[in-house]
Amino acid sequence: MAEQVGLVLEGGGMRGVYTAGILEFFLENNLFFPYVIGVSAGACNAASYLSKQKGRNKTVTIEYASDPRYISWRNYLKNRQFFGMDFIFDEIPNQHVPFDYDSFYDSPCEFVVGTTDCLSGEPVYFKKKDYKRDLLAVLRASSSLPFIAPEVQFQNKILLDGGISDPIPIKQAQKDGYLKNIVILTRNVDYRKKPSKFHFLVKRKYSEYKGLQKALQERFQTYNQTLSYLEEEEKKGHVLIIRPTEPLNVGRMERDPGKLEDLYNQGYRDAQALKDRIVTYIHS
């Protein structure tokens, strides 16, 4: 295990299968870290990696993608959520593709999950000591995208997607003492986020959450500033960035298993190609 290097994971909805491919390669090659922090899909993929369940992420994210209980308009019309949150965060891990809770909690790794506080608009991070046996609750909160999933109440807070307030939580990793980090992104190198054109809908939908409104309005700036910061940190040798090397063909709510498997395999191949550099970085 690398003693001083952290692992930082971006979200991205179904684009997270890229991260799943990388983590599968890490798992097969016994590449583990003392500290992992992620948001949304990044955090969800990290959980199966930390429970050391080979192949689980692929099964959950690709084989179930075309299941209407996982993601569909039917879900939205029925429950106002495109992703079937009960199905994903209860049925799948507890019935269909069992999550190995014991192995997860036995792991010496600190696993931090980022969420967004709807009232303040600020990020809220949960460590193992905070969520204890409620891992799935914080993963659900971190993955609850605005407009397409309901807010999650947890420990007297009203929470949504961690990617709103801190989409790539590198600074929190550094704050927690990890000054060298491997960062997995789910966008190509030239990507920059553009301002939202739908702020009037945000005000209407979340009229009581002024902090959330502000965070959503500033989201593009937060994201782009984080990318600029990461690139500067990479030049200094403080981070090693892994990101898709081929043009993305998968959207946040992609359901096509073929496209998803291609992106998963791309993640695996990218990690494979970088193996020597990763190992050198960990031990340097």
XYZ file of C-alpha atoms in Angstrom:
284
model
C 0.000 0.000 0.000
C 1.212 3.496 -0.850
C 1.762 5.321 2.432
C 1.670 8.948 1.334
C -0.391 9.032 -1.858
C -4.138 9.648 -1.963
C -6.671 8.796 -4.661
C -9.151 11.469 -5.818
C -12.162 10.526 -7.951
C -14.397 12.767 -10.041
C -18.063 11.877 -10.624
C -19.852 12.140 -13.960
C -22.870 9.832 -13.876
C -22.497 6.963 -16.320
C -19.131 8.353 -17.468
C -17.959 6.866 -14.176
C -17.536 3.521 -15.942
C -14.180 4.944 -17.076
C -13.136 5.167 -13.430
C -14.530 1.672 -12.837
C -12.187 0.300 -15.510
C -9.182 1.969 -13.895
C -10.121 0.737 -10.436
C -10.521 -2.796 -11.773
C -6.947 -2.626 -13.056
C -5.804 -1.285 -9.674
C -7.628 -4.111 -7.923
C -6.089 -6.787 -10.146
C -2.621 -5.341 -9.584
C -2.960 -4.763 -5.832
C -2.649 -0.995 -6.164
C -4.236 0.427 -3.038
C -4.024 3.732 -1.209
C -4.369 4.796 2.422
C -6.839 7.524 1.488
C -9.578 7.698 -1.162
C -11.972 10.602 -1.685
C -14.697 10.779 -4.293
C -18.009 12.268 -5.282
C -21.059 10.808 -6.996
C -20.199 7.972 -9.410
C -16.546 8.196 -8.390
C -17.442 7.452 -4.794
C -19.782 4.623 -5.792
C -17.082 2.927 -7.862
C -14.585 3.366 -5.038
C -16.785 1.405 -2.644
C -16.560 -1.837 -4.668
C -12.837 -1.265 -5.180
C -12.316 -0.925 -1.436
C -14.406 -4.033 -0.733
C -12.106 -5.784 -3.245
C -14.970 -7.202 -5.301
C -13.498 -7.823 -8.730
C -15.977 -7.300 -11.527
C -18.697 -5.838 -9.304
C -18.566 -2.319 -10.726
C -18.813 -3.674 -14.262
C -21.853 -5.754 -13.361
C -23.625 -2.940 -11.542
C -22.919 -0.124 -13.977
C -22.995 -1.899 -17.345
C -25.167 -5.000 -17.042
C -27.886 -3.090 -15.188
C -27.695 0.099 -17.298
C -30.427 -1.034 -19.700
C -32.711 -2.136 -16.820
C -35.542 0.432 -16.571
C -35.372 0.136 -12.784
C -31.825 1.551 -12.970
C -32.362 4.517 -15.283
C -35.437 5.393 -17.344
C -38.157 7.894 -18.091
C -40.493 5.484 -16.334
C -38.611 6.170 -13.104
C -38.912 9.893 -13.695
C -42.634 9.820 -14.421
C -43.259 7.586 -11.427
C -40.913 9.067 -8.823
C -39.431 12.242 -10.372
C -36.005 10.587 -10.544
C -34.323 9.210 -13.669
C -32.070 6.921 -11.654
C -33.960 4.425 -9.498
C -32.270 5.417 -6.252
C -33.930 2.750 -4.087
C -33.044 0.111 -6.660
C -29.412 1.288 -6.954
C -28.717 1.956 -3.282
C -30.816 -0.759 -1.650
C -31.953 -3.592 -3.918
C -28.757 -4.045 -5.942
C -26.227 -4.001 -3.054
C -28.419 -5.945 -0.643
C -30.089 -8.458 -2.981
C -28.913 -8.671 -6.586
C -25.149 -7.995 -6.485
C -24.346 -8.158 -2.753
C -21.892 -5.604 -1.439
C -19.226 -7.030 0.885
C -19.686 -4.720 3.860
C -17.270 -6.661 6.054
C -14.373 -6.373 3.612
C -15.103 -2.692 3.081
C -15.081 -1.878 6.793
C -12.057 -4.111 7.398
C -10.047 -2.056 4.903
C -7.506 0.233 6.613
C -8.171 2.844 3.928
C -9.889 6.095 4.866
C -12.757 6.643 2.455
C -14.214 10.151 2.237
C -17.464 10.881 0.406
C -18.254 14.416 -0.740
C -21.790 15.843 -0.742
C -23.370 19.296 -1.051
C -25.351 20.976 1.737
C -28.503 22.391 0.124
C -28.879 25.190 2.684
C -25.330 26.536 2.606
C -24.301 25.344 -0.840
C -21.008 24.254 0.713
C -19.384 20.826 0.433
C -19.826 18.392 3.313
C -17.373 15.484 3.565
C -18.115 12.281 5.423
C -15.330 10.028 6.678
C -15.733 6.487 7.971
C -16.150 7.722 11.535
C -18.978 9.986 10.354
C -21.113 7.597 8.303
C -20.135 4.395 10.183
C -22.539 1.688 8.911
C -24.496 4.173 6.781
C -22.170 4.113 3.779
C -24.999 3.639 1.272
C -26.846 6.672 2.633
C -23.920 9.017 1.979
C -23.223 7.423 -1.418
C -26.845 8.048 -2.302
C -26.609 11.667 -1.165
C -23.394 12.194 -3.110
C -25.036 10.768 -6.241
C -28.355 12.635 -6.040
C -28.212 14.951 -9.033
C -30.337 18.111 -8.933
C -33.665 17.954 -10.795
C -33.447 14.192 -11.415
C -33.164 12.918 -7.829
C -34.688 14.034 -4.527
C -32.652 15.598 -1.750
C -31.347 13.215 0.923
C -31.695 13.939 4.623
C -28.767 12.611 6.623
C -27.506 13.620 10.067
C -29.688 16.739 10.218
C -28.509 17.959 6.817
C -30.277 18.193 3.462
C -27.851 16.931 0.829
C -27.395 16.587 -2.919
C -24.708 15.643 -5.428
C -21.164 16.209 -4.190
C -20.133 17.275 -7.674
C -22.070 20.545 -7.350
C -19.838 22.162 -4.732
C -16.563 20.253 -5.078
C -16.507 18.221 -8.303
C -12.878 17.084 -7.976
C -12.042 17.167 -4.249
C -8.260 17.555 -4.549
C -8.033 20.386 -2.012
C -9.858 18.352 0.626
C -7.393 15.489 0.077
C -4.542 17.948 0.606
C -6.260 19.403 3.656
C -6.508 15.873 5.055
C -2.737 15.553 4.759
C -2.257 13.894 1.374
C 0.052 16.194 -0.554
C 0.574 13.706 -3.402
C -2.485 12.343 -5.167
C -3.531 10.335 -8.170
C -6.585 12.040 -9.675
C -8.995 10.217 -11.982
C -11.063 12.484 -14.233
C -13.943 11.506 -16.507
C -13.545 14.219 -19.145
C -11.040 14.717 -21.945
C -8.077 17.048 -21.533
C -9.594 19.983 -23.431
C -12.958 19.962 -21.643
C -14.148 23.068 -19.786
C -17.600 23.464 -18.270
C -19.882 26.199 -19.622
C -22.314 28.364 -17.636
C -25.779 26.919 -17.161
C -28.607 28.515 -19.124
C -31.260 27.227 -16.742
C -30.719 29.237 -13.574
C -34.343 30.404 -13.656
C -35.369 26.744 -13.283
C -32.965 26.359 -10.352
C -34.601 29.330 -8.603
C -38.032 27.869 -9.183
C -37.172 24.301 -8.172
C -34.967 25.157 -5.186
C -36.434 28.473 -4.066
C -35.805 27.704 -0.381
C -32.147 26.768 -0.903
C -30.267 30.008 -1.596
C -26.910 28.346 -0.952
C -27.641 25.600 -3.468
C -28.741 28.186 -6.041
C -25.420 30.004 -5.662
C -23.411 26.766 -5.861
C -25.213 25.687 -9.033
C -24.767 29.114 -10.618
C -21.037 29.074 -9.858
C -20.537 25.402 -10.633
C -18.847 25.966 -13.991
C -16.351 28.371 -12.414
C -15.630 25.991 -9.535
C -15.026 23.143 -11.968
C -12.817 25.084 -14.356
C -10.790 26.648 -11.544
C -10.215 23.188 -10.097
C -8.948 21.940 -13.453
C -6.520 24.870 -13.679
C -5.347 24.168 -10.134
C -4.843 20.480 -10.948
C -2.772 21.274 -13.998
C -0.510 23.534 -11.920
C -0.205 20.852 -9.247
C 0.669 18.287 -11.898
C 3.534 20.473 -13.146
C 4.867 20.541 -9.573
C 4.647 16.756 -9.289
C 1.941 16.939 -6.632
C -0.658 15.079 -8.690
C -0.773 12.431 -11.383
C -3.844 12.866 -13.564
C -5.509 9.977 -15.376
C -8.231 10.985 -17.849
C -9.842 9.549 -21.009
C -7.335 9.519 -23.875
C -9.971 8.942 -26.557
C -12.980 11.186 -27.350
C -15.917 10.477 -25.069
C -18.974 8.820 -26.548
C -20.888 8.412 -23.279
C -23.219 10.882 -21.603
C -24.102 11.317 -17.936
C -27.234 9.174 -18.386
C -26.017 6.729 -21.039
C -27.887 3.405 -21.209
C -26.167 1.676 -24.140
C -24.201 -1.289 -22.685
C -21.880 -1.385 -25.707
C -20.830 2.245 -25.317
C -20.432 1.801 -21.569
C -18.282 -1.293 -21.957
C -16.066 0.515 -24.477
C -15.463 3.334 -21.988
C -14.867 0.849 -19.167
C -12.265 -0.921 -21.305
C -10.678 2.415 -22.187
C -10.215 3.120 -18.475
C -8.621 -0.277 -17.990
C -6.280 0.239 -20.950
C -5.312 3.752 -19.869
C -4.382 2.481 -16.404
C -2.475 -0.430 -17.949
C -0.501 1.952 -20.173
C 0.354 4.131 -17.168
C 1.203 1.309 -14.780
C 4.954 1.954 -14.634
C 4.405 5.676 -14.201
C 1.825 5.068 -11.465
C 4.077 2.696 -9.556
C 7.027 5.091 -9.865
C 4.870 7.972 -8.679
C 3.631 6.030 -5.675
C 7.124 5.081 -4.551
C 9.004 8.260 -5.426
